[in-house]
Amino acid sequence: MADALNDRPPGRHEAPVSPWPALWALCLGFFMILVDSTIVSVATPAIMTDLDAGVNSVVWVTSAYLLAYAVPLLITGRLGDRFGPKNLYLVGLAVFTLSSLWCGFTGTIDHLVIARVFQGFGAAMMTPQTMSVITRTFPATKRGQAMGLWGAVAGVATLVGPIVGGVLIDSLGWEWIFFINVPVGVVGFVLAMIFVPVLPTHSHRFDMVGVMLSAIGLFCLVFGIQEGQNYDWGQITGPVSVWSLIGVGVLVLVVFVVWQGRNRREPLVPLSLFRDRNFSLANVSITTVGFAITAMAFPIMLYAQSVRGLSPTRSALLLVPMAVISGVLAPFVGKLADRFHPRYIAGVGLAAFPISMVWLSQIMTPEVPIWQLLLPIALLGVANGFMWSPLSTTATRNLPMSQAGAGSGVYNTTRQFGAVLGSAAIGVLMESQLASHLPAMPGGGSAEAAAGTGPLPAALHDGFSQAMANSLLLPAAVLVVGFLAAMVFERPAHMRRAPAVADRSGSEQADAQPEPSAV
């Protein structure tokens, strides 16, 4: 039945179906994934207390989710091409929602970690399908607007997650940060069933060797980077060390790339994708953005709580200007991305981001008025508004429809890999900066050990603030690479054509879309 629907040609005489309701339905699930990525960090102390868990154990509540989310993205993007993005999205949403219910009912930290693995895998099935559907249902001249909505959702989620998390934990308990996903997931499932179209599938030969190599390589590399600090970058168990694991991951991924080049049937990641200059450069830029977005949150939140004595909820409110400005700007920027050269649109965001980080690092002192902190945070909102839509649109603009899922999988994998790198790197830098700027405590203890456990003594405020401020320079430096990559974007193909030709091409693409139909 599903195959018959997927292979059905679109009606020639039926009214065109708007792709916007489908995008709104998919963005609800995307929003839930992003909120869940930020909401759990607020609940960490409550989970430790209620489940009698140590720091190393509770770290795995987040680490397990990130690993299960990042590793399968290449595979799930390709599965969307093979079995249909709607089908895979619905399966992923069901897995994510049921896993959320499981998380809320767990009574031990071990069971919570296992449930989070399934939740991460559900998120990995969902994420590439959103971009794939945008690529396949919106004409090239309208994709920027669609990606603008996608970017607005990302901006709002960064605000909603921590604030809703704080409210739920204070009033109902940490379990409700997971229970809240259940009604949202049910509504999202129904909306996706109704509004997301069944798109034609492509009969791929599934590259099982590529699947195994990518999964093993990404797991070793991501696990090694993500957990390196927890093992002091030394031995993990027996002869296995952090650096040997990272080395194995890099080696296996090199073998994976070689195999993709030699596979004459159908590789998991067609290397021909990277012949598109803009696709390759956009992946470089989004890696730096993933790095910076993850890295910058830790110093800001630790400073707000340890030096300024703000609660988790009030600390999250510092990000209100960023989220509001980003959410307002994103739809307008999406329209600009359809009309102007992407290097100018994305360049604004990728320049504003490091400027805001440097600005914040210069004023982040114990006595600075809160309103002065909000100014660079507002500029960070401008940066977010001008980054997400132009980068994602530029990456997917020229992709052939049969490779939309593969391209989306690569793009989301690089973004998530950047986030893992950012989390690991900022942890190491903050630790070294704290050791450098905080004095030894009476009795031989270090002030560094007490950092982040609550408001610090006033004598430590200057050193702690300086350590966090210096740490913000790392994401700023990494973003310079993303800015330089965006500066050499080439003009998209649809902008190089005559307007009449571009309009006719867009109309033909719009007419060629299949009508919505439930699976």
Short mmCIF file of C-alpha atoms in Angstrom, two decimals:
data_model
loop_
_atom_site.label_atom_id
_atom_site.label_comp_id
_atom_site.label_asym_id
_atom_site.label_seq_id
_atom_site.Cartn_x
_atom_site.Cartn_y
_atom_site.Cartn_z
CA MET A 1 0.00 0.00 0.00
CA ALA A 2 2.75 2.45 1.04
CA ASP A 3 4.82 1.59 -2.06
CA ALA A 4 1.81 2.17 -4.25
CA LEU A 5 1.28 5.59 -2.71
CA ASN A 6 4.95 6.45 -2.98
CA ASP A 7 5.13 5.53 -6.67
CA ARG A 8 1.90 7.29 -7.60
CA PRO A 9 2.46 10.14 -10.08
CA PRO A 10 1.10 13.54 -9.06
CA GLY A 11 -2.22 14.61 -10.49
CA ARG A 12 -1.75 16.93 -13.44
CA HIS A 13 -5.09 18.75 -13.07
CA GLU A 14 -5.33 19.04 -9.29
CA ALA A 15 -4.74 22.30 -7.45
CA PRO A 16 -1.19 22.70 -6.13
CA VAL A 17 -0.85 21.71 -2.51
CA SER A 18 0.94 24.15 -0.21
CA PRO A 19 3.97 22.64 1.53
CA TRP A 20 3.70 25.00 4.51
CA PRO A 21 1.32 22.93 6.69
CA ALA A 22 3.72 19.97 6.35
CA LEU A 23 6.63 22.14 7.44
CA TRP A 24 4.73 23.43 10.48
CA ALA A 25 3.93 19.85 11.47
CA LEU A 26 7.57 18.76 11.13
CA CYS A 27 8.83 21.81 13.03
CA LEU A 28 6.78 20.76 16.05
CA GLY A 29 8.81 17.57 16.33
CA PHE A 30 12.05 19.43 15.59
CA PHE A 31 11.19 21.93 18.33
CA MET A 32 10.61 19.09 20.80
CA ILE A 33 14.03 17.57 20.02
CA LEU A 34 15.83 20.89 20.52
CA VAL A 35 13.99 21.66 23.75
CA ASP A 36 14.84 18.21 25.07
CA SER A 37 18.52 18.79 24.30
CA THR A 38 18.61 21.86 26.60
CA ILE A 39 15.97 21.05 29.20
CA VAL A 40 17.82 18.08 30.75
CA SER A 41 20.86 20.12 31.82
CA VAL A 42 18.62 22.16 34.15
CA ALA A 43 17.41 18.94 35.82
CA THR A 44 20.86 17.48 36.52
CA PRO A 45 21.01 18.37 40.26
CA ALA A 46 17.46 17.09 40.86
CA ILE A 47 18.19 13.81 39.05
CA MET A 48 21.36 13.31 41.09
CA THR A 49 19.47 13.79 44.34
CA ASP A 50 16.38 11.75 43.50
CA LEU A 51 18.19 8.79 41.89
CA ASP A 52 21.17 8.90 44.29
CA ALA A 53 23.57 9.24 41.35
CA GLY A 54 27.11 10.59 41.20
CA VAL A 55 28.44 13.16 38.77
CA ASN A 56 30.01 10.58 36.44
CA SER A 57 26.75 8.63 36.27
CA VAL A 58 24.49 11.60 35.63
CA VAL A 59 26.78 12.92 32.89
CA TRP A 60 25.79 9.84 30.91
CA VAL A 61 22.16 10.99 30.89
CA THR A 62 23.28 13.65 28.42
CA SER A 63 26.21 11.78 26.85
CA ALA A 64 24.13 8.72 25.95
CA TYR A 65 21.56 10.92 24.24
CA LEU A 66 24.19 12.85 22.26
CA LEU A 67 25.94 9.66 21.12
CA ALA A 68 22.71 7.96 20.06
CA TYR A 69 21.67 11.16 18.29
CA ALA A 70 24.93 11.90 16.46
CA VAL A 71 26.15 8.48 15.32
CA PRO A 72 23.17 7.27 13.18
CA LEU A 73 22.47 10.57 11.34
CA LEU A 74 24.28 9.53 8.14
CA ILE A 75 22.30 6.29 8.08
CA THR A 76 18.88 7.72 8.97
CA GLY A 77 19.22 10.42 6.31
CA ARG A 78 19.74 7.72 3.69
CA LEU A 79 16.90 5.61 5.11
CA GLY A 80 14.61 8.57 4.50
CA ASP A 81 15.48 8.43 0.79
CA ARG A 82 14.82 4.69 0.69
CA PHE A 83 11.63 4.34 2.74
CA GLY A 84 10.26 7.87 2.53
CA PRO A 85 10.95 10.82 4.85
CA LYS A 86 7.38 10.76 6.19
CA ASN A 87 7.57 7.10 7.19
CA LEU A 88 10.91 7.47 8.94
CA TYR A 89 9.86 10.69 10.66
CA LEU A 90 6.74 9.03 12.08
CA VAL A 91 8.70 6.01 13.33
CA GLY A 92 11.29 8.29 14.91
CA LEU A 93 8.62 10.45 16.56
CA ALA A 94 6.92 7.36 18.00
CA VAL A 95 10.24 6.07 19.37
CA PHE A 96 11.10 9.49 20.82
CA THR A 97 7.69 9.91 22.48
CA LEU A 98 7.56 6.42 24.00
CA SER A 99 11.17 6.76 25.19
CA SER A 100 10.24 10.05 26.87
CA LEU A 101 7.50 8.25 28.78
CA TRP A 102 10.03 5.57 29.75
CA CYS A 103 12.48 8.25 30.97
CA GLY A 104 9.85 9.74 33.26
CA PHE A 105 8.98 6.39 34.86
CA THR A 106 12.56 5.19 35.45
CA GLY A 107 13.65 4.62 39.03
CA THR A 108 17.39 4.15 38.56
CA ILE A 109 20.09 6.11 36.79
CA ASP A 110 21.06 3.08 34.67
CA HIS A 111 17.54 2.70 33.30
CA LEU A 112 17.35 6.43 32.62
CA VAL A 113 20.56 6.27 30.57
CA ILE A 114 19.20 3.33 28.53
CA ALA A 115 15.94 5.17 27.89
CA ARG A 116 17.89 8.22 26.75
CA VAL A 117 19.74 6.08 24.18
CA PHE A 118 16.41 5.16 22.57
CA GLN A 119 15.28 8.78 22.78
CA GLY A 120 18.43 9.90 20.98
CA PHE A 121 17.95 7.29 18.27
CA GLY A 122 14.36 8.50 17.73
CA ALA A 123 15.67 12.07 17.37
CA ALA A 124 18.27 10.86 14.84
CA MET A 125 15.52 9.34 12.69
CA MET A 126 13.49 12.57 12.76
CA THR A 127 16.05 15.34 12.25
CA PRO A 128 17.28 14.71 8.66
CA GLN A 129 13.73 14.26 7.39
CA THR A 130 12.76 17.87 8.11
CA MET A 131 15.46 19.27 5.82
CA SER A 132 14.82 16.55 3.26
CA VAL A 133 11.11 17.44 3.03
CA ILE A 134 11.96 21.14 2.67
CA THR A 135 14.39 20.33 -0.15
CA ARG A 136 11.89 18.11 -1.97
CA THR A 137 8.66 20.12 -1.55
CA PHE A 138 9.76 23.75 -1.82
CA PRO A 139 11.06 25.18 -5.11
CA ALA A 140 14.62 26.47 -4.99
CA THR A 141 13.42 30.08 -5.01
CA LYS A 142 11.33 29.56 -1.84
CA ARG A 143 13.54 27.32 0.28
CA GLY A 144 15.09 30.24 2.13
CA GLN A 145 11.72 31.18 3.62
CA ALA A 146 11.15 27.61 4.70
CA MET A 147 14.61 27.39 6.27
CA GLY A 148 13.86 30.72 7.94
CA LEU A 149 11.01 29.10 9.83
CA TRP A 150 13.33 26.20 10.69
CA GLY A 151 15.84 28.71 12.07
CA ALA A 152 13.16 30.56 14.06
CA VAL A 153 12.18 27.29 15.71
CA ALA A 154 15.80 26.70 16.70
CA GLY A 155 16.06 30.19 18.20
CA VAL A 156 12.87 29.93 20.26
CA ALA A 157 13.78 26.44 21.50
CA THR A 158 17.02 27.74 23.04
CA LEU A 159 14.91 29.97 25.29
CA VAL A 160 11.97 27.69 26.01
CA GLY A 161 14.04 24.65 27.06
CA PRO A 162 15.82 26.02 30.15
CA ILE A 163 12.89 28.16 31.31
CA VAL A 164 10.24 25.45 30.96
CA GLY A 165 12.68 23.01 32.55
CA GLY A 166 13.12 25.24 35.59
CA VAL A 167 9.37 25.75 36.01
CA LEU A 168 8.53 22.05 35.65
CA ILE A 169 11.28 20.93 38.03
CA ASP A 170 10.34 23.49 40.68
CA SER A 171 6.61 22.71 40.52
CA LEU A 172 6.17 19.06 39.46
CA GLY A 173 9.55 17.31 39.56
CA TRP A 174 12.26 16.37 37.06
CA GLU A 175 10.16 13.54 35.60
CA TRP A 176 7.90 16.08 33.94
CA ILE A 177 10.60 17.37 31.62
CA PHE A 178 10.10 14.01 29.90
CA PHE A 179 6.34 13.58 30.46
CA ILE A 180 5.71 16.91 28.70
CA ASN A 181 6.96 15.33 25.47
CA VAL A 182 4.14 12.77 25.40
CA PRO A 183 1.14 15.05 24.57
CA VAL A 184 3.33 17.14 22.26
CA GLY A 185 4.52 13.99 20.51
CA VAL A 186 0.96 12.68 20.05
CA VAL A 187 -0.19 15.98 18.53
CA GLY A 188 2.89 16.10 16.32
CA PHE A 189 2.28 12.53 15.11
CA VAL A 190 -1.33 13.29 14.13
CA LEU A 191 -0.37 16.51 12.34
CA ALA A 192 2.44 14.78 10.44
CA MET A 193 0.09 11.97 9.42
CA ILE A 194 -2.37 14.52 8.00
CA PHE A 195 -0.17 17.19 6.45
CA VAL A 196 3.19 15.69 5.48
CA PRO A 197 3.05 14.34 1.91
CA VAL A 198 4.11 10.87 0.90
CA LEU A 199 7.06 11.59 -1.37
CA PRO A 200 8.42 9.21 -4.01
CA THR A 201 11.08 6.86 -2.69
CA HIS A 202 14.33 5.95 -4.43
CA SER A 203 15.30 2.29 -4.67
CA HIS A 204 18.77 2.49 -3.17
CA ARG A 205 21.17 -0.41 -2.74
CA PHE A 206 21.93 -0.09 0.94
CA ASP A 207 25.66 0.15 1.61
CA MET A 208 26.02 -2.21 4.61
CA VAL A 209 29.83 -1.93 4.67
CA GLY A 210 29.48 1.86 4.73
CA VAL A 211 26.86 1.63 7.50
CA MET A 212 29.17 -0.44 9.72
CA LEU A 213 32.26 1.69 9.04
CA SER A 214 30.47 4.98 9.65
CA ALA A 215 28.79 3.74 12.84
CA ILE A 216 32.02 2.33 14.31
CA GLY A 217 34.14 5.31 13.27
CA LEU A 218 31.71 7.95 14.50
CA PHE A 219 31.06 6.12 17.77
CA CYS A 220 34.78 5.80 18.60
CA LEU A 221 35.54 9.38 17.62
CA VAL A 222 32.51 11.00 19.30
CA PHE A 223 32.81 8.88 22.46
CA GLY A 224 36.53 9.61 22.76
CA ILE A 225 36.09 13.37 22.36
CA GLN A 226 32.95 13.59 24.48
CA GLU A 227 34.24 11.50 27.41
CA GLY A 228 37.93 12.42 27.23
CA GLN A 229 37.74 14.92 30.06
CA ASN A 230 35.93 12.47 32.35
CA TYR A 231 38.85 10.05 31.97
CA ASP A 232 41.52 12.78 32.21
CA TRP A 233 42.40 11.97 28.57
CA GLY A 234 44.02 8.74 29.74
CA GLN A 235 43.02 5.09 30.19
CA ILE A 236 39.36 4.10 29.92
CA THR A 237 39.62 0.42 30.65
CA GLY A 238 42.47 -2.08 30.23
CA PRO A 239 44.53 -1.21 27.15
CA VAL A 240 41.84 1.15 25.79
CA SER A 241 42.68 4.84 26.22
CA VAL A 242 40.89 7.98 25.11
CA TRP A 243 43.51 8.79 22.48
CA SER A 244 43.61 5.23 21.10
CA LEU A 245 39.82 5.33 20.74
CA ILE A 246 39.98 8.67 18.93
CA GLY A 247 42.77 7.33 16.71
CA VAL A 248 40.73 4.23 15.81
CA GLY A 249 37.73 6.44 15.04
CA VAL A 250 39.75 8.65 12.68
CA LEU A 251 41.33 5.62 10.98
CA VAL A 252 37.97 3.88 10.47
CA LEU A 253 36.44 7.08 9.06
CA VAL A 254 39.34 7.39 6.62
CA VAL A 255 38.64 3.81 5.51
CA PHE A 256 34.95 4.78 5.24
CA VAL A 257 35.76 7.69 2.91
CA VAL A 258 38.02 5.51 0.76
CA TRP A 259 35.26 2.90 0.55
CA GLN A 260 32.69 5.52 -0.44
CA GLY A 261 34.97 6.59 -3.30
CA ARG A 262 35.49 3.02 -4.52
CA ASN A 263 31.92 1.79 -4.10
CA ARG A 264 30.65 1.75 -7.69
CA ARG A 265 27.14 0.65 -6.75
CA GLU A 266 25.61 3.16 -4.35
CA PRO A 267 27.59 4.56 -1.41
CA LEU A 268 26.02 5.67 1.86
CA VAL A 269 27.47 9.15 1.36
CA PRO A 270 27.89 9.97 -2.34
CA LEU A 271 31.16 11.90 -2.50
CA SER A 272 29.69 13.70 -5.50
CA LEU A 273 27.78 15.82 -2.95
CA PHE A 274 31.05 17.54 -2.12
CA ARG A 275 31.61 18.56 -5.72
CA ASP A 276 29.05 21.26 -4.95
CA ARG A 277 31.25 23.98 -3.53
CA ASN A 278 28.48 25.55 -1.46
CA PHE A 279 27.50 22.21 0.12
CA SER A 280 31.08 21.60 1.27
CA LEU A 281 31.58 25.14 2.58
CA ALA A 282 28.20 25.20 4.35
CA ASN A 283 29.17 22.01 6.18
CA VAL A 284 32.38 23.69 7.36
CA SER A 285 30.43 26.71 8.59
CA ILE A 286 27.70 24.73 10.37
CA THR A 287 30.37 22.67 12.16
CA THR A 288 31.80 25.86 13.65
CA VAL A 289 28.31 27.07 14.55
CA GLY A 290 27.49 23.79 16.30
CA PHE A 291 30.79 24.10 18.16
CA ALA A 292 30.17 27.70 19.24
CA ILE A 293 26.50 27.37 20.22
CA THR A 294 27.33 24.48 22.55
CA ALA A 295 30.57 25.93 23.91
CA MET A 296 29.35 29.44 24.72
CA ALA A 297 26.45 28.30 26.94
CA PHE A 298 28.63 26.69 29.63
CA PRO A 299 30.74 29.75 30.61
CA ILE A 300 27.73 32.10 30.54
CA MET A 301 25.53 29.88 32.71
CA LEU A 302 28.32 29.08 35.20
CA TYR A 303 29.17 32.78 35.53
CA ALA A 304 25.50 33.70 36.04
CA GLN A 305 24.94 31.11 38.76
CA SER A 306 28.33 30.97 40.54
CA VAL A 307 29.25 34.67 40.43
CA ARG A 308 25.93 36.51 40.11
CA GLY A 309 24.00 34.00 42.26
CA LEU A 310 21.14 33.62 39.77
CA SER A 311 18.89 30.56 39.84
CA PRO A 312 18.86 28.25 36.80
CA THR A 313 15.58 29.80 35.61
CA ARG A 314 16.79 33.38 36.06
CA SER A 315 20.07 32.48 34.36
CA ALA A 316 18.13 31.18 31.38
CA LEU A 317 16.21 34.47 31.23
CA LEU A 318 19.49 36.18 30.29
CA LEU A 319 19.09 34.53 26.89
CA VAL A 320 15.66 36.08 26.25
CA PRO A 321 17.02 38.85 23.96
CA MET A 322 18.91 36.28 21.89
CA ALA A 323 15.93 33.97 21.45
CA VAL A 324 13.39 36.73 20.75
CA ILE A 325 15.54 38.60 18.24
CA SER A 326 16.55 35.36 16.53
CA GLY A 327 12.93 34.18 16.29
CA VAL A 328 11.75 37.52 14.86
CA LEU A 329 14.58 37.88 12.36
CA ALA A 330 14.73 34.31 11.02
CA PRO A 331 11.62 34.41 8.74
CA PHE A 332 12.71 37.73 7.18
CA VAL A 333 16.26 36.52 6.73
CA GLY A 334 14.87 33.42 5.02
CA LYS A 335 13.28 35.62 2.37
CA LEU A 336 16.53 37.54 1.92
CA ALA A 337 18.38 34.24 1.46
CA ASP A 338 16.20 33.54 -1.60
CA ARG A 339 17.07 36.88 -3.18
CA PHE A 340 20.64 37.81 -2.26
CA HIS A 341 24.04 36.15 -2.42
CA PRO A 342 24.35 33.79 0.59
CA ARG A 343 27.84 35.04 1.49
CA TYR A 344 26.40 38.42 2.47
CA ILE A 345 23.47 37.06 4.50
CA ALA A 346 25.35 34.29 6.30
CA GLY A 347 28.37 36.56 6.63
CA VAL A 348 26.41 38.99 8.81
CA GLY A 349 25.57 36.24 11.29
CA LEU A 350 28.99 34.62 11.26
CA ALA A 351 30.62 38.01 11.89
CA ALA A 352 28.15 39.12 14.59
CA PHE A 353 28.59 35.89 16.57
CA PRO A 354 32.34 36.19 17.35
CA ILE A 355 31.97 39.94 17.91
CA SER A 356 29.31 39.26 20.55
CA MET A 357 31.55 36.65 22.21
CA VAL A 358 34.54 39.01 22.38
CA TRP A 359 32.30 41.85 23.61
CA LEU A 360 30.87 39.64 26.34
CA SER A 361 34.32 38.45 27.38
CA GLN A 362 35.43 42.06 27.89
CA ILE A 363 32.56 43.05 30.21
CA MET A 364 31.89 39.81 32.12
CA THR A 365 33.02 41.02 35.55
CA PRO A 366 31.41 40.50 38.98
CA GLU A 367 30.08 44.08 39.14
CA VAL A 368 28.84 44.66 35.58
CA PRO A 369 25.13 45.65 35.46
CA ILE A 370 22.90 42.95 34.00
CA TRP A 371 21.60 45.31 31.30
CA GLN A 372 25.12 45.62 29.89
CA LEU A 373 25.33 41.83 29.56
CA LEU A 374 22.08 41.85 27.60
CA LEU A 375 23.56 44.02 24.80
CA PRO A 376 26.06 41.45 23.43
CA ILE A 377 23.48 38.72 24.08
CA ALA A 378 21.06 40.70 21.86
CA LEU A 379 23.77 40.85 19.16
CA LEU A 380 24.02 37.08 19.54
CA GLY A 381 20.31 36.97 18.61
CA VAL A 382 21.11 38.88 15.40
CA ALA A 383 23.86 36.35 14.69
CA ASN A 384 21.51 33.39 15.15
CA GLY A 385 18.85 35.01 12.99
CA PHE A 386 21.32 35.44 10.12
CA MET A 387 23.05 32.05 10.32
CA TRP A 388 20.68 29.09 10.38
CA SER A 389 18.53 29.76 7.35
CA PRO A 390 21.26 30.93 4.88
CA LEU A 391 23.60 28.05 5.81
CA SER A 392 20.99 25.29 5.56
CA THR A 393 19.51 26.76 2.37
CA THR A 394 22.94 27.08 0.76
CA ALA A 395 23.85 23.51 1.70
CA THR A 396 20.72 21.96 0.19
CA ARG A 397 19.89 24.37 -2.64
CA ASN A 398 21.56 22.41 -5.45
CA LEU A 399 21.08 18.85 -4.17
CA PRO A 400 19.36 16.39 -6.54
CA MET A 401 16.07 15.11 -5.11
CA SER A 402 17.35 11.52 -4.94
CA GLN A 403 20.15 12.62 -2.59
CA ALA A 404 18.18 15.00 -0.36
CA GLY A 405 18.23 12.58 2.57
CA ALA A 406 21.93 11.81 2.20
CA GLY A 407 22.81 15.51 2.05
CA SER A 408 20.62 16.30 5.04
CA GLY A 409 22.23 13.45 6.99
CA VAL A 410 25.74 14.77 6.27
CA TYR A 411 24.77 18.34 7.17
CA ASN A 412 23.17 17.35 10.49
CA THR A 413 26.06 15.01 11.31
CA THR A 414 28.64 17.77 10.88
CA ARG A 415 26.54 20.13 13.00
CA GLN A 416 26.20 17.57 15.79
CA PHE A 417 29.87 16.64 15.54
CA GLY A 418 30.74 20.31 15.97
CA ALA A 419 28.55 20.40 19.09
CA VAL A 420 30.38 17.41 20.58
CA LEU A 421 33.74 19.03 19.83
CA GLY A 422 32.55 22.27 21.41
CA SER A 423 31.35 20.54 24.57
CA ALA A 424 34.65 18.69 25.03
CA ALA A 425 36.91 21.62 24.13
CA ILE A 426 35.18 24.19 26.33
CA GLY A 427 35.30 21.78 29.27
CA VAL A 428 39.07 21.39 28.96
CA LEU A 429 39.60 25.14 28.51
CA MET A 430 37.39 26.11 31.46
CA GLU A 431 39.19 23.61 33.67
CA SER A 432 42.61 25.03 32.75
CA GLN A 433 41.41 28.62 33.12
CA LEU A 434 39.93 27.93 36.55
CA ALA A 435 43.16 26.30 37.66
CA SER A 436 45.07 29.35 36.46
CA HIS A 437 42.85 32.08 37.92
CA LEU A 438 41.51 30.61 41.17
CA PRO A 439 43.79 30.51 44.22
CA ALA A 440 44.39 27.51 46.45
CA MET A 441 41.89 27.22 49.29
CA PRO A 442 42.88 26.88 52.95
CA GLY A 443 43.65 23.27 53.87
CA GLY A 444 45.17 22.44 50.50
CA GLY A 445 41.93 22.20 48.52
CA SER A 446 41.47 24.03 45.26
CA ALA A 447 38.81 26.61 44.58
CA GLU A 448 38.49 25.03 41.17
CA ALA A 449 36.86 21.97 42.78
CA ALA A 450 34.15 24.15 44.30
CA ALA A 451 33.39 26.02 41.10
CA GLY A 452 29.96 25.50 39.63
CA THR A 453 28.49 23.99 42.83
CA GLY A 454 26.61 27.17 43.78
CA PRO A 455 27.38 30.83 44.58
CA LEU A 456 31.09 31.26 45.29
CA PRO A 457 32.70 33.31 48.04
CA ALA A 458 33.18 36.94 46.99
CA ALA A 459 36.96 36.53 47.09
CA LEU A 460 36.77 34.10 44.18
CA HIS A 461 34.46 36.15 41.97
CA ASP A 462 37.15 38.02 40.03
CA GLY A 463 39.16 34.92 39.17
CA PHE A 464 36.12 32.86 38.23
CA SER A 465 34.71 35.66 36.04
CA GLN A 466 38.04 36.05 34.25
CA ALA A 467 38.27 32.31 33.62
CA MET A 468 34.77 32.21 32.11
CA ALA A 469 35.38 35.37 30.06
CA ASN A 470 38.60 33.97 28.60
CA SER A 471 36.81 30.72 27.74
CA LEU A 472 34.40 32.63 25.48
CA LEU A 473 37.29 33.52 23.18
CA LEU A 474 37.51 29.90 22.00
CA PRO A 475 34.10 29.80 20.23
CA ALA A 476 34.88 33.26 18.85
CA ALA A 477 38.12 31.99 17.28
CA VAL A 478 36.48 28.88 15.83
CA LEU A 479 33.70 30.97 14.25
CA VAL A 480 36.28 32.91 12.25
CA VAL A 481 36.82 29.69 10.24
CA GLY A 482 33.07 29.47 9.56
CA PHE A 483 33.01 33.13 8.49
CA LEU A 484 35.88 32.64 6.05
CA ALA A 485 34.13 29.58 4.56
CA ALA A 486 30.94 31.58 4.02
CA MET A 487 32.90 34.39 2.33
CA VAL A 488 33.80 32.09 -0.56
CA PHE A 489 30.26 30.81 -1.23
CA GLU A 490 29.43 30.98 -4.92
CA ARG A 491 26.22 32.46 -6.26
CA PRO A 492 23.47 29.76 -6.32
CA ALA A 493 22.44 28.38 -9.70
CA HIS A 494 18.91 29.83 -9.59
CA MET A 495 20.37 33.35 -9.16
CA ARG A 496 22.60 32.93 -12.21
CA ARG A 497 19.64 32.24 -14.51
CA ALA A 498 17.45 34.83 -16.17
CA PRO A 499 14.44 35.68 -13.94
CA ALA A 500 11.94 34.20 -16.37
CA VAL A 501 13.83 30.94 -16.54
CA ALA A 502 14.17 30.82 -12.74
CA ASP A 503 10.45 31.49 -12.28
CA ARG A 504 9.51 28.84 -14.82
CA SER A 505 11.87 26.36 -13.14
CA GLY A 506 10.37 27.10 -9.74
CA SER A 507 6.85 26.64 -11.08
CA GLU A 508 7.76 23.34 -12.67
CA GLN A 509 9.25 22.13 -9.37
CA ALA A 510 6.17 23.20 -7.45
CA ASP A 511 3.85 21.44 -9.91
CA ALA A 512 5.91 18.27 -9.69
CA GLN A 513 5.30 17.73 -5.98
CA PRO A 514 3.08 14.80 -4.93
CA GLU A 515 -0.17 15.57 -3.16
CA PRO A 516 -0.31 15.01 0.63
CA SER A 517 -1.47 11.56 1.58
CA ALA A 518 -1.42 9.69 4.88
CA VAL A 519 0.79 6.63 5.19
#
